[in-house]
Amino acid sequence: MNVKKEGGMVRRPDVRFFLVALLLLVAFSATAWAVTPAVDPLTPEERQWLTAHDGKIRLAPSPNWEPLEFFNEHGRYSGLIADYMHLVEERLGFRFKVIRIDTWENVLTLARTRQVDIISAAHHTRERGEFLDWSPTFLSLSNTIIVNKSVQGVLTLGRMQNMTIGVPAGYAVYHYIKGTYPDLNLIPVSSGREGMRMVSFGEIDAMIMEVPNALFVIESQQITNLRLAGTIDFKVALGAATRNDWPLLGSIMAKGLALITEEERADIYNKWVRLEQIPFYRNPTFWTVVSSMLIVVVVVMAAVIAINRTLKVQVAQRTEELRVNEKRLEALLRLNQMTDASMDEIMAFAVKEAVKLTRSRFGYLAFADSTGWLFTLDSRYPAAGKGWTATCTPEGFPEDYKGFWGEALSRQAPVTTNDYPASNPGMQGLPKGVGPIFRYMNIPVLKRGEVVVVAGVGNKPVPYDDADQRQVTLLMAGMWRMVQRRRSEEALKQSEKRFRDLVESSLTGITIVQSGQVVYSNPEQERIMGTLAPFGTLDEEAIHPDDVEAVTRFTQAVINGEPGLHEAEFRFTSMEGGMDHGRQTWVTCRANPIDFQGESAVLINTMDITRAKELEHLLVVQDKMASLGHVSAGIAHEIRNPLSGINIYVSTLEKRVASCSAMDEMEPVFRQIRSASGKIESVIRRVMNFSKPCEPKIVPTQINKPVREALALSMMTLTKSNIHVEQRLDEDLPRCYAEPQLIEEVVLNLMTNAASALKAWPWEKRIRISTFRDAGEIILQVEDSGPGVPREVRDRVFEPFFTTKNNSTGIGLSLCHRIVTDHGGSIRVEEGEGGGARFVVALPLGSGHGEPGNE
């Protein structure tokens, strides 16, 4: 050991150096022992398989997923997950064959077709599990919501229904949100970087991506107008995904990842993910620059003043450039946020911002298919931006202004002139009031190779440069997109309005059913069916019993969304209040599958065919009446002739027997014969009158008079049957045109029909007859407290010879129907207040030929 002497003292070597070196050696050995397994973690079979495939296992990283994994500027596989894969290679002693794929969808496609053997990190899904196996999760990441700083508050998925949300296409988080929150408006994007750019420029409202990726993009791209607004309830659990037909590869990857310690995992994460910005004084680059500057100051002390001045000029220039760039971004953002502004306001904003950004004195904008604007800034207000004068050019590209836009239009490219008098000595083609021009810049906007907009600025104090051209170009391109969008929105609104007006005014009921719920009904549908609908809310009690099965089939087809065309024709009774209560309506419904707002739906067209069915029924009745006329005429002729002979012989016989002593005994016999003959003659006359109706003799009539006469004729019979009659006759009714005798016959028939229904009724027997006016009609109602008329036969009670009673001909109600119809009125049967039958007769106030009633 060597020993030095200094100042008479012996200086021994410092043993602390050796102690530190020894400790470092021990620590390194312990670490190496900890991370290097004493024995091979793989089985002989796995080691043999891995050796055979060394350098051949194709590993596909996720593209554009900084800082998790990416290819750096030298093409080297880098990132947080890449460090994991490199450690697995080091621990197991082999190498992957890393392949570079452009999109995540292509990564999954190649993995499915076995052209990729392992995906470095992927979230397990059922669809991917069909062709991949997973190692245990080695990295779990939260997903964050990124929005513009103008959006305030903390967001969750449940509060984002009205926002457009970007999500990387094909990622597990996209499928999770699509399945869990189907109402959200998701926009698939190619990468997180692209989604963040779209949020920054206002093309979408929010972006959802992993926290590390979001922080990296914000920091690397220097995006200053974004912020993290919250996290979602979904974490990405990443594991190595291996092809499931190579189980040995999956086992090997699981063992390799298990060899990475928790300390190593933490170091890797902290290396790539920084939640806080590193202070400048801890940045090595900062100290390098400071040291270099100190060296330069020491070495070049003589040139410090010149360098200082140069730096000041450069800093001022850079500061100004940054300020202008910031203003440009602010202008673009404000332009994108002018969603409620008019097109004139958008154009004015774009031109004024172009003038201010380029420090010009005037600017103009002209559209090929519409008006143009010239904006001049008064020199008295250069800083405040006041004093704008605007001139409109309705011709768009006026020939008089060709000195402005002529060259840019012909070249279809930007034109900058910093010596305008030299290019246009005569100053021809300039608008009035612009004044002398010494600098000018033209920017055309092209669409499909044609100039659609020309914008220009002029008289900047200093020469125009490329930065000015870029600023105006970007601003005008943004303005043109806004104008196109606004025009498209206006056209869409007009189209939607025309379609809505057409649907709202349609004479057909229109209903849209989606997921078993009504999402739209037009007024005609509500008029036809009210609150009822043939797809789940229609009460079966309101449907005619014969049509319940058809309506049920139709309803199930609509609710289940069965493909194809479905139709149903049915009757229902209105269960709502008002004059239509209990009235039967015929409708026909047709259901067609459609797409409504991007989802499957069913369009139901409903038509009210009640009038058509009534006319059809009337034709059937008239046909039966015609047939009855022919039959009854023949029967009357065949019966009346022998009956006349019988009457003649009876008269002759009566005369001969009159002188005999036995006349007193025969007189009752003759009387019975004459009575029977008279009854037969009466029946024949009624049949003839029914089959061959005559035109009623209509005169102005007070309707209550024949009603009271009919009541007087039937009151005795009703009193004997213990039937209470209640009268509600409006004494202020105007006259209507009718034949009183026929109206009296109608009332008698209805009273007789009601009395017959109450004959065997064990409870209260009551008949209520009422008259009143409704709009242009006189209403006559006969209502009883009996069992009522079943709904399934209400549409047949007025048919000739139809009856539900024993010993009834079925002619009475059909005769009433014929008489009321001949008067131009209508008759119907419905359910009364107490459940009995209510017959409603409606007679017009006019004569049926245009005469008004006598008030």
PDB file of N, CA and C in Angstrom, residues 574-582:
ATOM      1  N   SER A 574    -115.442   3.549 -29.456  1.00  0.00           N
ATOM      2  CA  SER A 574    -114.788   4.609 -28.695  1.00  0.00           C
ATOM      3  C   SER A 574    -115.234   4.535 -27.252  1.00  0.00           C
ATOM      4  N   MET A 575    -114.239   4.465 -26.330  1.00  0.00           N
ATOM      5  CA  MET A 575    -114.531   4.404 -24.899  1.00  0.00           C
ATOM      6  C   MET A 575    -114.361   5.758 -24.233  1.00  0.00           C
ATOM      7  N   GLU A 576    -114.127   6.820 -25.047  1.00  0.00           N
ATOM      8  CA  GLU A 576    -113.926   8.148 -24.501  1.00  0.00           C
ATOM      9  C   GLU A 576    -115.257   8.873 -24.389  1.00  0.00           C
ATOM     10  N   GLY A 577    -115.274   9.996 -23.674  1.00  0.00           N
ATOM     11  CA  GLY A 577    -116.471  10.790 -23.526  1.00  0.00           C
ATOM     12  C   GLY A 577    -116.794  11.553 -24.786  1.00  0.00           C
ATOM     13  N   GLY A 578    -117.916  12.258 -24.769  1.00  0.00           N
ATOM     14  CA  GLY A 578    -118.311  13.046 -25.921  1.00  0.00           C
ATOM     15  C   GLY A 578    -119.386  12.338 -26.729  1.00  0.00           C
ATOM     16  N   MET A 579    -119.738  12.960 -27.854  1.00  0.00           N
ATOM     17  CA  MET A 579    -120.815  12.429 -28.679  1.00  0.00           C
ATOM     18  C   MET A 579    -120.428  11.125 -29.356  1.00  0.00           C
ATOM     19  N   ASP A 580    -119.156  10.868 -29.517  1.00  0.00           N
ATOM     20  CA  ASP A 580    -118.713   9.636 -30.173  1.00  0.00           C
ATOM     21  C   ASP A 580    -118.599   8.476 -29.208  1.00  0.00           C
ATOM     22  N   HIS A 581    -118.945   8.699 -27.933  1.00  0.00           N
ATOM     23  CA  HIS A 581    -118.827   7.620 -26.951  1.00  0.00           C
ATOM     24  C   HIS A 581    -119.715   6.444 -27.366  1.00  0.00           C
ATOM     25  N   GLY A 582    -119.115   5.282 -27.442  1.00  0.00           N
ATOM     26  CA  GLY A 582    -119.854   4.072 -27.800  1.00  0.00           C
ATOM     27  C   GLY A 582    -120.070   3.905 -29.289  1.00  0.00           C
TER      28      GLY A 582
END
